[in-house]
mmCIF file of C-alpha atoms and ligand atoms in Angstrom:
data_model
loop_
_atom_site.group_PDB
_atom_site.id
_atom_site.type_symbol
_atom_site.label_atom_id
_atom_site.label_comp_id
_atom_site.label_asym_id
_atom_site.label_seq_id
_atom_site.Cartn_x
_atom_site.Cartn_y
_atom_site.Cartn_z
ATOM 1 C CA MET A 1 -16.679 -5.325 6.211
ATOM 2 C CA HIS A 2 -20.437 -5.365 5.791
ATOM 3 C CA GLY A 3 -22.141 -6.434 8.995
ATOM 4 C CA LYS A 4 -18.918 -6.304 11.024
ATOM 5 C CA THR A 5 -18.709 -4.463 14.312
ATOM 6 C CA ILE A 6 -15.621 -2.347 14.880
ATOM 7 C CA LEU A 7 -14.720 -0.888 18.244
ATOM 8 C CA LEU A 8 -12.912 2.316 17.330
ATOM 9 C CA ILE A 9 -10.659 3.663 20.084
ATOM 10 C CA VAL A 10 -9.641 7.244 19.367
ATOM 11 C CA GLY A 11 -6.433 8.252 21.131
ATOM 12 C CA GLY A 12 -5.207 11.707 22.029
ATOM 13 C CA GLY A 13 -3.173 13.054 19.149
ATOM 14 C CA ILE A 14 -3.584 15.740 16.538
ATOM 15 C CA ALA A 15 -4.472 12.991 14.029
ATOM 16 C CA ALA A 16 -7.630 12.240 16.076
ATOM 17 C CA TYR A 17 -9.655 14.432 13.751
ATOM 18 C CA LYS A 18 -8.900 11.962 10.952
ATOM 19 C CA ALA A 19 -10.674 9.258 12.960
ATOM 20 C CA LEU A 20 -13.919 11.063 12.141
ATOM 21 C CA ASP A 21 -13.398 10.523 8.410
ATOM 22 C CA LEU A 22 -12.368 6.950 9.079
ATOM 23 C CA LEU A 23 -15.492 6.325 11.127
ATOM 24 C CA ARG A 24 -17.678 7.677 8.326
ATOM 25 C CA GLU A 25 -15.871 5.566 5.732
ATOM 26 C CA LEU A 26 -16.167 2.408 7.852
ATOM 27 C CA ARG A 27 -19.890 2.974 8.159
ATOM 28 C CA ARG A 28 -20.182 3.600 4.434
ATOM 29 C CA ALA A 29 -18.505 0.240 3.917
ATOM 30 C CA GLY A 30 -21.267 -1.354 5.999
ATOM 31 C CA ALA A 31 -19.579 -1.689 9.380
ATOM 32 C CA ARG A 32 -21.214 -0.898 12.724
ATOM 33 C CA VAL A 33 -18.848 1.296 14.729
ATOM 34 C CA LEU A 34 -18.760 1.516 18.519
ATOM 35 C CA PRO A 35 -16.647 4.560 19.366
ATOM 36 C CA VAL A 36 -14.459 4.890 22.447
ATOM 37 C CA LEU A 37 -12.695 8.161 23.171
ATOM 38 C CA THR A 38 -9.724 8.427 25.510
ATOM 39 C CA GLU A 39 -9.284 11.363 27.855
ATOM 40 C CA GLY A 40 -6.554 12.697 25.529
ATOM 41 C CA GLY A 41 -8.667 12.033 22.459
ATOM 42 C CA SER A 42 -11.443 14.193 23.865
ATOM 43 C CA ARG A 43 -9.038 17.157 23.765
ATOM 44 C CA PHE A 44 -9.011 16.874 19.973
ATOM 45 C CA VAL A 45 -12.469 15.644 18.977
ATOM 46 C CA THR A 46 -15.756 15.770 20.827
ATOM 47 C CA PRO A 47 -17.803 12.786 21.981
ATOM 48 C CA LEU A 48 -20.744 14.319 20.167
ATOM 49 C CA SER A 49 -18.968 14.247 16.775
ATOM 50 C CA LEU A 50 -18.102 10.588 17.208
ATOM 51 C CA SER A 51 -21.480 9.505 18.406
ATOM 52 C CA ALA A 52 -23.295 11.517 15.718
ATOM 53 C CA LEU A 53 -21.211 9.871 12.987
ATOM 54 C CA ALA A 54 -21.453 6.423 14.554
ATOM 55 C CA GLU A 55 -25.152 6.802 15.362
ATOM 56 C CA ALA A 56 -24.183 5.039 18.569
ATOM 57 C CA PRO A 57 -23.269 6.247 22.030
ATOM 58 C CA VAL A 58 -19.621 7.017 22.592
ATOM 59 C CA ARG A 59 -17.862 5.580 25.650
ATOM 60 C CA THR A 60 -15.270 7.728 27.343
ATOM 61 C CA SER A 61 -14.869 6.441 30.864
ATOM 62 C CA LEU A 62 -14.583 3.280 32.840
ATOM 63 C CA TRP A 63 -16.441 4.863 35.718
ATOM 64 C CA THR A 64 -19.798 5.791 34.202
ATOM 65 C CA LEU A 65 -22.476 3.783 35.957
ATOM 66 C CA GLU A 66 -25.014 4.270 33.203
ATOM 67 C CA ASP A 67 -22.600 3.011 30.505
ATOM 68 C CA GLU A 68 -21.569 0.058 32.590
ATOM 69 C CA ALA A 69 -25.219 -0.831 33.183
ATOM 70 C CA THR A 70 -25.945 -0.764 29.419
ATOM 71 C CA MET A 71 -22.893 -2.772 28.387
ATOM 72 C CA GLY A 72 -20.098 -3.515 30.827
ATOM 73 C CA HIS A 73 -16.551 -2.985 29.620
ATOM 74 C CA ILE A 74 -15.817 -6.694 29.498
ATOM 75 C CA ALA A 75 -18.835 -7.299 27.257
ATOM 76 C CA LEU A 76 -17.913 -4.237 25.174
ATOM 77 C CA SER A 77 -14.383 -5.531 24.643
ATOM 78 C CA ARG A 78 -15.826 -8.681 23.132
ATOM 79 C CA ALA A 79 -18.745 -7.201 21.244
ATOM 80 C CA ALA A 80 -16.656 -6.321 18.217
ATOM 81 C CA ASP A 81 -15.084 -8.242 15.342
ATOM 82 C CA LEU A 82 -12.115 -5.858 15.427
ATOM 83 C CA ILE A 83 -10.739 -3.311 17.862
ATOM 84 C CA LEU A 84 -9.170 -0.492 15.883
ATOM 85 C CA VAL A 85 -7.034 2.054 17.726
ATOM 86 C CA CYS A 86 -6.715 5.176 15.611
ATOM 87 C CA PRO A 87 -4.682 7.185 16.255
ATOM 88 C CA ALA A 88 -2.588 5.077 18.604
ATOM 89 C CA THR A 89 -0.358 7.437 20.554
ATOM 90 C CA ALA A 90 3.048 6.507 21.968
ATOM 91 C CA ASP A 91 1.515 6.639 25.448
ATOM 92 C CA LEU A 92 -1.427 4.407 24.596
ATOM 93 C CA MET A 93 0.887 1.879 22.936
ATOM 94 C CA ALA A 94 3.185 1.929 25.966
ATOM 95 C CA ARG A 95 0.318 1.365 28.396
ATOM 96 C CA ALA A 96 -1.143 -1.399 26.230
ATOM 97 C CA ALA A 97 2.268 -3.067 25.918
ATOM 98 C CA ALA A 98 2.723 -2.870 29.704
ATOM 99 C CA GLY A 99 -0.687 -4.418 30.278
ATOM 100 C CA LEU A 100 -1.996 -1.433 32.226
ATOM 101 C CA ALA A 101 -5.728 -0.984 32.643
ATOM 102 C CA ASP A 102 -5.890 2.557 33.938
ATOM 103 C CA ASP A 103 -8.603 3.845 31.625
ATOM 104 C CA LEU A 104 -11.376 2.434 29.466
ATOM 105 C CA ALA A 105 -9.223 2.038 26.328
ATOM 106 C CA THR A 106 -6.439 0.057 27.990
ATOM 107 C CA THR A 107 -8.926 -1.980 30.016
ATOM 108 C CA LEU A 108 -10.725 -2.951 26.829
ATOM 109 C CA LEU A 109 -7.422 -3.886 25.194
ATOM 110 C CA LEU A 110 -6.465 -6.016 28.168
ATOM 111 C CA ALA A 111 -9.837 -7.704 28.540
ATOM 112 C CA THR A 112 -10.408 -8.541 24.909
ATOM 113 C CA ASP A 113 -9.915 -11.681 22.878
ATOM 114 C CA THR A 114 -10.859 -9.786 19.713
ATOM 115 C CA PRO A 115 -8.204 -8.996 17.061
ATOM 116 C CA VAL A 116 -6.615 -5.584 17.604
ATOM 117 C CA MET A 117 -5.286 -3.224 14.938
ATOM 118 C CA MET A 118 -3.387 -0.050 15.804
ATOM 119 C CA ALA A 119 -2.640 2.887 13.543
ATOM 120 C CA PRO A 120 0.101 4.831 15.331
ATOM 121 C CA ALA A 121 0.550 8.549 14.753
ATOM 122 C CA MET A 122 3.118 10.602 16.585
ATOM 123 C CA ASN A 123 6.190 12.758 16.269
ATOM 124 C CA VAL A 124 8.985 11.064 14.301
ATOM 125 C CA ARG A 125 11.389 10.963 17.287
ATOM 126 C CA MET A 126 8.722 9.421 19.471
ATOM 127 C CA TRP A 127 8.005 6.790 16.798
ATOM 128 C CA GLU A 128 11.695 6.034 16.362
ATOM 129 C CA HIS A 129 12.479 6.023 20.093
ATOM 130 C CA ALA A 130 13.751 2.672 21.352
ATOM 131 C CA ALA A 131 10.900 2.540 23.887
ATOM 132 C CA THR A 132 8.212 2.884 21.210
ATOM 133 C CA ARG A 133 10.016 0.405 18.951
ATOM 134 C CA ALA A 134 10.085 -2.100 21.800
ATOM 135 C CA ASN A 135 6.431 -1.470 22.658
ATOM 136 C CA ALA A 136 5.428 -1.917 19.015
ATOM 137 C CA ALA A 137 7.430 -5.152 18.830
ATOM 138 C CA THR A 138 5.763 -6.435 22.015
ATOM 139 C CA LEU A 139 2.315 -5.633 20.684
ATOM 140 C CA VAL A 140 3.058 -7.270 17.316
ATOM 141 C CA ALA A 141 4.407 -10.346 19.097
ATOM 142 C CA ARG A 142 1.071 -10.559 20.946
ATOM 143 C CA GLY A 143 -0.822 -10.521 17.676
ATOM 144 C CA VAL A 144 -1.643 -6.827 17.294
ATOM 145 C CA THR A 145 -1.594 -5.625 13.689
ATOM 146 C CA ILE A 146 0.238 -2.331 13.368
ATOM 147 C CA VAL A 147 -0.562 -0.204 10.331
ATOM 148 C CA PRO A 148 2.811 1.501 9.895
ATOM 149 C CA PRO A 149 2.769 5.295 9.949
ATOM 150 C CA GLU A 150 3.654 7.114 6.777
ATOM 151 C CA VAL A 151 6.547 9.412 6.096
ATOM 152 C CA GLY A 152 5.718 13.055 5.681
ATOM 153 C CA ALA A 153 5.499 16.508 7.169
ATOM 154 C CA MET A 154 3.846 16.446 10.579
ATOM 155 C CA ALA A 155 1.850 18.970 12.534
ATOM 156 C CA CYS A 156 4.894 19.581 14.750
ATOM 157 C CA GLY A 157 6.893 20.790 11.725
ATOM 158 C CA GLU A 158 9.224 17.773 11.576
ATOM 159 C CA THR A 159 9.367 15.322 8.705
ATOM 160 C CA GLY A 160 9.749 11.543 8.862
ATOM 161 C CA PRO A 161 7.755 8.428 9.724
ATOM 162 C CA GLY A 162 4.976 9.071 12.218
ATOM 163 C CA ARG A 163 2.103 10.453 10.194
ATOM 164 C CA LEU A 164 -1.216 8.619 10.253
ATOM 165 C CA PRO A 165 -1.688 6.815 6.915
ATOM 166 C CA GLU A 166 -4.199 8.333 4.528
ATOM 167 C CA LEU A 167 -7.788 7.134 4.699
ATOM 168 C CA PRO A 168 -7.580 4.693 1.742
ATOM 169 C CA ALA A 169 -4.558 2.987 3.304
ATOM 170 C CA LEU A 170 -6.382 2.642 6.640
ATOM 171 C CA MET A 171 -9.470 1.288 4.897
ATOM 172 C CA ALA A 172 -7.303 -1.128 2.905
ATOM 173 C CA ALA A 173 -5.739 -2.422 6.127
ATOM 174 C CA VAL A 174 -9.166 -2.997 7.701
ATOM 175 C CA ALA A 175 -10.480 -4.632 4.520
ATOM 176 C CA ALA A 176 -7.400 -6.868 4.380
ATOM 177 C CA HIS A 177 -8.003 -7.840 8.003
ATOM 178 C CA PHE A 178 -11.485 -9.029 7.166
ATOM 179 C CA GLY A 179 -9.998 -10.873 4.213
ATOM 180 C CA GLU A 180 -12.239 -9.194 1.707
ATOM 181 C CA LYS A 181 -11.711 -10.974 -1.572
ATOM 182 C CA LYS A 182 -13.081 -8.279 -3.804
ATOM 183 C CA LEU A 183 -10.977 -9.532 -6.706
ATOM 184 C CA ALA A 184 -11.958 -13.192 -6.403
ATOM 185 C CA GLY A 185 -12.417 -14.710 -9.840
ATOM 186 C CA ARG A 186 -10.293 -12.011 -11.516
ATOM 187 C CA HIS A 187 -7.001 -12.629 -13.271
ATOM 188 C CA ALA A 188 -4.252 -10.018 -13.000
ATOM 189 C CA ILE A 189 -0.955 -9.825 -14.852
ATOM 190 C CA VAL A 190 1.807 -7.874 -13.131
ATOM 191 C CA THR A 191 5.247 -7.186 -14.580
ATOM 192 C CA ALA A 192 8.058 -6.320 -12.192
ATOM 193 C CA GLY A 193 11.776 -5.687 -11.951
ATOM 194 C CA PRO A 194 14.309 -4.810 -14.620
ATOM 195 C CA THR A 195 15.074 -6.697 -17.803
ATOM 196 C CA HIS A 196 18.541 -7.828 -18.797
ATOM 197 C CA GLU A 197 19.598 -7.368 -22.401
ATOM 198 C CA ALA A 198 22.528 -9.571 -23.336
ATOM 199 C CA ILE A 199 25.627 -8.047 -24.903
ATOM 200 C CA ASP A 200 27.318 -11.433 -25.187
ATOM 201 C CA PRO A 201 26.969 -14.664 -23.193
ATOM 202 C CA VAL A 202 28.681 -12.987 -20.204
ATOM 203 C CA ARG A 203 27.567 -9.365 -20.128
ATOM 204 C CA TYR A 204 24.278 -7.525 -20.198
ATOM 205 C CA ILE A 205 22.646 -4.096 -19.988
ATOM 206 C CA ALA A 206 20.325 -3.603 -17.026
ATOM 207 C CA ASN A 207 18.708 -0.862 -14.956
ATOM 208 C CA ARG A 208 18.330 -0.065 -11.280
ATOM 209 C CA SER A 209 14.816 -1.455 -10.732
ATOM 210 C CA SER A 210 14.646 -3.675 -7.620
ATOM 211 C CA GLY A 211 11.242 -5.213 -8.366
ATOM 212 C CA LYS A 212 9.979 -4.342 -4.856
ATOM 213 C CA GLN A 213 7.070 -2.189 -6.005
ATOM 214 C CA GLY A 214 5.895 -4.712 -8.601
ATOM 215 C CA PHE A 215 6.156 -7.640 -6.186
ATOM 216 C CA ALA A 216 4.177 -5.644 -3.615
ATOM 217 C CA VAL A 217 1.456 -4.939 -6.201
ATOM 218 C CA ALA A 218 1.273 -8.635 -7.100
ATOM 219 C CA GLY A 219 0.974 -9.569 -3.412
ATOM 220 C CA ALA A 220 -1.700 -6.942 -2.738
ATOM 221 C CA LEU A 221 -3.827 -8.082 -5.691
ATOM 222 C CA ALA A 222 -3.501 -11.703 -4.555
ATOM 223 C CA ALA A 223 -4.470 -10.701 -1.010
ATOM 224 C CA LEU A 224 -7.736 -9.384 -2.450
ATOM 225 C CA GLY A 225 -8.391 -12.740 -4.068
ATOM 226 C CA ALA A 226 -7.111 -12.172 -7.623
ATOM 227 C CA ARG A 227 -5.291 -14.924 -9.498
ATOM 228 C CA VAL A 228 -1.997 -13.207 -10.201
ATOM 229 C CA SER A 229 0.580 -13.976 -12.891
ATOM 230 C CA LEU A 230 3.733 -12.134 -11.880
ATOM 231 C CA ILE A 231 6.136 -11.794 -14.791
ATOM 232 C CA ALA A 232 9.394 -11.004 -13.057
ATOM 233 C CA GLY A 233 12.655 -9.773 -14.480
ATOM 234 C CA PRO A 234 15.886 -10.961 -12.843
ATOM 235 C CA VAL A 235 15.517 -10.145 -9.125
ATOM 236 C CA THR A 236 16.102 -12.198 -5.998
ATOM 237 C CA LEU A 237 12.921 -11.260 -4.120
ATOM 238 C CA ALA A 238 10.681 -13.850 -2.483
ATOM 239 C CA THR A 239 7.476 -14.640 -4.374
ATOM 240 C CA PRO A 240 4.472 -13.115 -2.571
ATOM 241 C CA ALA A 241 1.916 -15.558 -1.153
ATOM 242 C CA GLY A 242 -0.636 -16.872 -3.608
ATOM 243 C CA VAL A 243 1.139 -15.518 -6.696
ATOM 244 C CA GLU A 244 2.202 -17.502 -9.756
ATOM 245 C CA ARG A 245 5.658 -16.272 -10.798
ATOM 246 C CA ILE A 246 7.134 -16.506 -14.269
ATOM 247 C CA ASP A 247 10.812 -15.516 -14.361
ATOM 248 C CA VAL A 248 12.145 -13.846 -17.503
ATOM 249 C CA GLU A 249 15.383 -12.183 -18.572
ATOM 250 C CA SER A 250 14.888 -9.842 -21.485
ATOM 251 C CA ALA A 251 12.164 -7.462 -22.645
ATOM 252 C CA ARG A 252 11.265 -9.841 -25.463
ATOM 253 C CA ASP A 253 10.933 -12.730 -22.968
ATOM 254 C CA MET A 254 8.718 -10.511 -20.832
ATOM 255 C CA ALA A 255 6.530 -9.562 -23.815
ATOM 256 C CA ALA A 256 6.129 -13.253 -24.722
ATOM 257 C CA ALA A 257 5.272 -14.201 -21.131
ATOM 258 C CA VAL A 258 2.653 -11.443 -20.917
ATOM 259 C CA GLU A 259 1.137 -12.636 -24.202
ATOM 260 C CA ALA A 260 1.060 -16.217 -22.906
ATOM 261 C CA ALA A 261 -0.638 -15.127 -19.660
ATOM 262 C CA LEU A 262 -3.577 -13.466 -21.456
ATOM 263 C CA PRO A 263 -6.507 -13.129 -21.097
ATOM 264 C CA ALA A 264 -6.633 -11.049 -17.949
ATOM 265 C CA ASP A 265 -9.050 -8.651 -16.300
ATOM 266 C CA ILE A 266 -6.271 -6.481 -14.925
ATOM 267 C CA ALA A 267 -2.710 -5.744 -16.032
ATOM 268 C CA VAL A 268 -0.326 -3.639 -13.988
ATOM 269 C CA MET A 269 2.943 -3.002 -15.780
ATOM 270 C CA VAL A 270 5.404 -2.071 -13.066
ATOM 271 C CA ALA A 271 8.544 -3.439 -14.737
ATOM 272 C CA ALA A 272 11.310 -1.130 -15.839
ATOM 273 C CA VAL A 273 11.571 -2.679 -19.287
ATOM 274 C CA ALA A 274 14.750 -1.937 -21.222
ATOM 275 C CA ASP A 275 13.826 0.245 -24.167
ATOM 276 C CA TRP A 276 16.657 -1.136 -26.268
ATOM 277 C CA ARG A 277 18.353 -4.454 -26.735
ATOM 278 C CA VAL A 278 21.796 -5.156 -28.061
ATOM 279 C CA GLU A 279 22.640 -7.134 -31.149
ATOM 280 C CA ALA A 280 24.227 -9.739 -28.922
ATOM 281 C CA ALA A 281 27.449 -11.518 -29.850
ATOM 282 C CA ALA A 282 27.197 -15.318 -29.872
ATOM 283 C CA THR A 283 30.530 -15.688 -28.084
ATOM 284 C CA LYS A 284 32.289 -13.624 -25.433
ATOM 285 C CA ILE A 285 33.680 -10.385 -26.845
ATOM 286 C CA LYS A 286 37.416 -10.493 -26.205
ATOM 287 C CA LYS A 287 39.430 -7.489 -25.064
ATOM 288 C CA GLY A 288 42.086 -7.790 -27.719
ATOM 289 C CA SER A 289 39.681 -7.422 -30.644
ATOM 290 C CA GLY A 290 39.368 -3.593 -30.547
ATOM 291 C CA MET A 291 36.830 -1.296 -28.880
ATOM 292 C CA PRO A 292 33.419 -3.005 -29.203
ATOM 293 C CA VAL A 293 30.532 -1.114 -30.734
ATOM 294 C CA LEU A 294 27.099 -1.924 -29.319
ATOM 295 C CA ARG A 295 24.340 -1.691 -31.900
ATOM 296 C CA LEU A 296 20.987 -1.101 -30.211
ATOM 297 C CA GLU A 297 17.561 -2.066 -31.467
ATOM 298 C CA GLU A 298 14.264 -0.924 -30.009
ATOM 299 C CA ASN A 299 12.416 -3.400 -27.797
ATOM 300 C CA PRO A 300 8.675 -4.006 -28.062
ATOM 301 C CA ASP A 301 6.648 -1.701 -25.818
ATOM 302 C CA ILE A 302 4.683 -4.258 -23.820
ATOM 303 C CA LEU A 303 2.243 -1.795 -22.275
ATOM 304 C CA ALA A 304 1.468 0.039 -25.517
ATOM 305 C CA GLY A 305 1.116 -3.343 -27.245
ATOM 306 C CA LEU A 306 -1.396 -4.526 -24.638
ATOM 307 C CA ALA A 307 -3.424 -1.338 -25.060
ATOM 308 C CA GLN A 308 -3.935 -2.232 -28.746
ATOM 309 C CA HIS A 309 -4.334 -5.967 -28.177
ATOM 310 C CA PRO A 310 -7.623 -7.713 -29.075
ATOM 311 C CA LEU A 311 -7.443 -9.227 -25.562
ATOM 312 C CA ARG A 312 -6.761 -5.862 -23.896
ATOM 313 C CA PRO A 313 -7.336 -6.270 -20.134
ATOM 314 C CA GLY A 314 -10.281 -4.212 -18.880
ATOM 315 C CA ARG A 315 -8.033 -2.376 -16.399
ATOM 316 C CA LEU A 316 -4.650 -1.513 -17.872
ATOM 317 C CA ILE A 317 -2.282 0.340 -15.589
ATOM 318 C CA GLY A 318 1.207 1.591 -16.333
ATOM 319 C CA PHE A 319 3.935 2.969 -14.126
ATOM 320 C CA ALA A 320 6.090 5.870 -15.227
ATOM 321 C CA ALA A 321 9.606 6.466 -14.069
ATOM 322 C CA GLU A 322 10.534 10.086 -14.677
ATOM 323 C CA THR A 323 13.290 12.414 -13.632
ATOM 324 C CA GLY A 324 11.735 15.862 -13.467
ATOM 325 C CA ASP A 325 8.588 17.522 -14.845
ATOM 326 C CA LEU A 326 6.773 14.481 -13.479
ATOM 327 C CA LEU A 327 3.090 15.252 -13.934
ATOM 328 C CA ALA A 328 3.291 16.732 -17.432
ATOM 329 C CA LYS A 329 5.455 13.880 -18.728
ATOM 330 C CA ALA A 330 3.299 11.256 -17.002
ATOM 331 C CA ALA A 331 0.043 12.721 -18.354
ATOM 332 C CA ALA A 332 1.455 12.618 -21.886
ATOM 333 C CA LYS A 333 2.723 9.074 -21.327
ATOM 334 C CA ARG A 334 -0.689 7.837 -20.130
ATOM 335 C CA VAL A 335 -2.277 9.023 -23.353
ATOM 336 C CA ALA A 336 0.581 7.866 -25.604
ATOM 337 C CA LYS A 337 0.586 4.368 -24.110
ATOM 338 C CA GLY A 338 -3.211 4.016 -24.159
ATOM 339 C CA CYS A 339 -3.481 2.773 -20.577
ATOM 340 C CA ASP A 340 -6.353 3.599 -18.204
ATOM 341 C CA TRP A 341 -4.302 4.725 -15.238
ATOM 342 C CA LEU A 342 -0.689 5.635 -14.823
ATOM 343 C CA VAL A 343 1.195 5.602 -11.546
ATOM 344 C CA ALA A 344 3.906 8.217 -11.822
ATOM 345 C CA ASN A 345 7.003 8.373 -9.684
ATOM 346 C CA ASP A 346 10.038 10.570 -9.740
ATOM 347 C CA VAL A 347 13.003 8.222 -9.692
ATOM 348 C CA SER A 348 15.621 10.935 -9.345
ATOM 349 C CA ASP A 349 15.491 10.801 -5.528
ATOM 350 C CA GLY A 350 16.611 7.276 -4.636
ATOM 351 C CA VAL A 351 13.386 5.345 -5.209
ATOM 352 C CA PHE A 352 15.195 2.362 -6.754
ATOM 353 C CA GLY A 353 15.804 -0.286 -4.135
ATOM 354 C CA SER A 354 14.177 1.796 -1.383
ATOM 355 C CA GLU A 355 11.269 0.553 0.756
ATOM 356 C CA ASP A 356 9.382 3.797 0.165
ATOM 357 C CA ASN A 357 7.985 5.540 -2.846
ATOM 358 C CA HIS A 358 6.148 8.748 -3.616
ATOM 359 C CA VAL A 359 3.618 8.349 -6.395
ATOM 360 C CA HIS A 360 0.879 10.233 -8.166
ATOM 361 C CA LEU A 361 -2.070 8.371 -9.670
ATOM 362 C CA LEU A 362 -3.222 9.715 -13.023
ATOM 363 C CA THR A 363 -6.655 8.448 -13.925
ATOM 364 C CA GLY A 364 -7.596 10.666 -16.817
ATOM 365 C CA ALA A 365 -9.983 12.540 -14.514
ATOM 366 C CA GLY A 366 -6.963 14.212 -12.933
ATOM 367 C CA SER A 367 -3.991 13.380 -10.780
ATOM 368 C CA GLU A 368 -3.819 12.435 -7.102
ATOM 369 C CA ASP A 369 -0.725 12.919 -4.980
ATOM 370 C CA TRP A 370 -0.472 9.829 -2.783
ATOM 371 C CA GLY A 371 2.402 11.250 -0.742
ATOM 372 C CA LYS A 372 5.403 9.317 0.443
ATOM 373 C CA ALA A 373 4.569 5.847 1.754
ATOM 374 C CA SER A 374 5.957 2.347 1.847
ATOM 375 C CA LYS A 375 5.839 0.427 -1.418
ATOM 376 C CA ALA A 376 3.635 -2.143 0.355
ATOM 377 C CA ALA A 377 1.139 0.544 1.425
ATOM 378 C CA ILE A 378 1.066 2.013 -2.088
ATOM 379 C CA ALA A 379 0.480 -1.465 -3.495
ATOM 380 C CA ARG A 380 -2.419 -2.123 -1.093
ATOM 381 C CA ARG A 381 -3.966 1.223 -1.925
ATOM 382 C CA LEU A 382 -3.668 0.605 -5.654
ATOM 383 C CA ALA A 383 -5.135 -2.890 -5.339
ATOM 384 C CA MET A 384 -8.081 -1.563 -3.322
ATOM 385 C CA ARG A 385 -8.601 1.186 -5.865
ATOM 386 C CA ILE A 386 -8.670 -1.337 -8.692
ATOM 387 C CA ALA A 387 -11.077 -3.534 -6.707
ATOM 388 C CA ASP A 388 -13.404 -0.603 -6.070
ATOM 389 C CA ASP A 389 -13.345 0.421 -9.735
ATOM 390 C CA ILE A 390 -13.705 -2.908 -11.487
HETATM 391 N N1 LIG B 1 6.936 -0.375 -20.668
HETATM 392 C C1 LIG B 1 6.700 -1.526 -21.371
HETATM 393 N N2 LIG B 1 7.537 -1.911 -22.373
HETATM 394 C C2 LIG B 1 8.611 -1.138 -22.689
HETATM 395 C C3 LIG B 1 8.859 0.050 -21.977
HETATM 396 C C4 LIG B 1 8.002 0.394 -20.969
HETATM 397 O O1 LIG B 1 5.727 -2.229 -21.073
HETATM 398 N N3 LIG B 1 9.416 -1.535 -23.669
HETATM 399 C C5 LIG B 1 5.992 0.022 -19.632
HETATM 400 C C6 LIG B 1 6.539 0.035 -18.229
HETATM 401 O O2 LIG B 1 6.373 -1.224 -17.591
HETATM 402 C C7 LIG B 1 5.718 1.121 -17.567
HETATM 403 C C8 LIG B 1 5.448 2.091 -18.705
HETATM 404 O O3 LIG B 1 5.618 1.346 -19.900
HETATM 405 O O4 LIG B 1 4.469 0.648 -17.128
HETATM 406 C C9 LIG B 1 6.306 3.313 -18.721
HETATM 407 O O5 LIG B 1 7.664 2.950 -18.644
HETATM 408 P P1 LIG B 1 8.791 4.076 -18.608
HETATM 409 O O6 LIG B 1 10.109 3.397 -18.496
HETATM 410 O O7 LIG B 1 8.411 5.122 -17.624
HETATM 411 O O8 LIG B 1 8.612 4.768 -20.012
HETATM 412 P P2 LIG B 1 9.141 4.441 -21.435
HETATM 413 O O9 LIG B 1 8.017 3.904 -22.253
HETATM 414 O O10 LIG B 1 10.337 3.553 -21.372
HETATM 415 O O11 LIG B 1 9.499 5.886 -21.980
HETATM 416 P P3 LIG B 1 10.750 6.826 -21.612
HETATM 417 O O12 LIG B 1 11.897 5.898 -21.335
HETATM 418 O O13 LIG B 1 10.917 7.650 -22.833
HETATM 419 O O14 LIG B 1 10.339 7.634 -20.410
#
């Protein structure tokens, strides 16, 4: 976002204080920020804080002669490469959706032909109210990008979707908007989904992995310009844009496909690989022939194998599915597997198949709780983190 101008409209919600961090981060990333503070926003943060961080004057009113003389609101609305509303309150979204122009923020939104991104933050009931849903849908239909709020405990004491996404997720959304291809020229291998281990030609052993998290990671890496080889176990998900997909069945197929996809700069092993395979029968096991006994053999550990491989990718990232004692088990697993980072999630609380996840990133320097968020948001954050580190 170097050299880009961002008009940052700060709405009136408790999350407004987070706009200060966002402003600083945008500037660090090279953007020029023109801050606009709504009447409500000024109840939470001061114009002085915004203008000091932006090193630019803050606009708060439509009716200030001096401001209008310097840059009229029409010119201001078009002076930016992006208008970012953060936090976007239910009220601000409603007024924008209705096309009102009763303050500077809504007037700018109505007058502009610049792309608009909104990061809503509000109480969960307000976010889920049919009116807000309809307003969000109207705005999206008009081309506004909505950065979905995250699930979590809110200032009002309730829990649910409505919380402003964490700073890295907001930055990732802005970076994605500007189409930053930080991973251009890099090759990434991503494994995703379950594996199926045949018992006989009809039956197999599987696990509950849906593949959603791995597919989201593949898509997020591709969105940052990486060439992505997605080695997918048996799932019926759509292939993310710009990703080359290699479908496999068993753990051994997956290991062979990973080997064939090398070399790579990045490997993210999200798949829930079956630890054991069955000595499969060549023909269907019939009911009448007594109780079958399944003899299990250990499958290759693809991640641990890659860590020892002469072509070890420079960034090797594992995922850990645990049920209890998450951080201790994940920290031990990161070391045992020899990967650089490990994304740990507790799968005892309905993560499989869900749209959301709650992960911790273990880097070796410590662990970071990323809170509950959509799998897509976690994927974008991870991809940005890899891009920043590589
Ligand atoms: N993994 C792998 N090959 C395997 C098993 C796991 O590449 N045969 C990878 C997974 O893709 C994941 C990481 O190793 O990135 C951890 O997987 P997980 O299922 O959490 O751990 P396991 O190694 O299977 O250990 P355990 O089942 O004892 O927890």
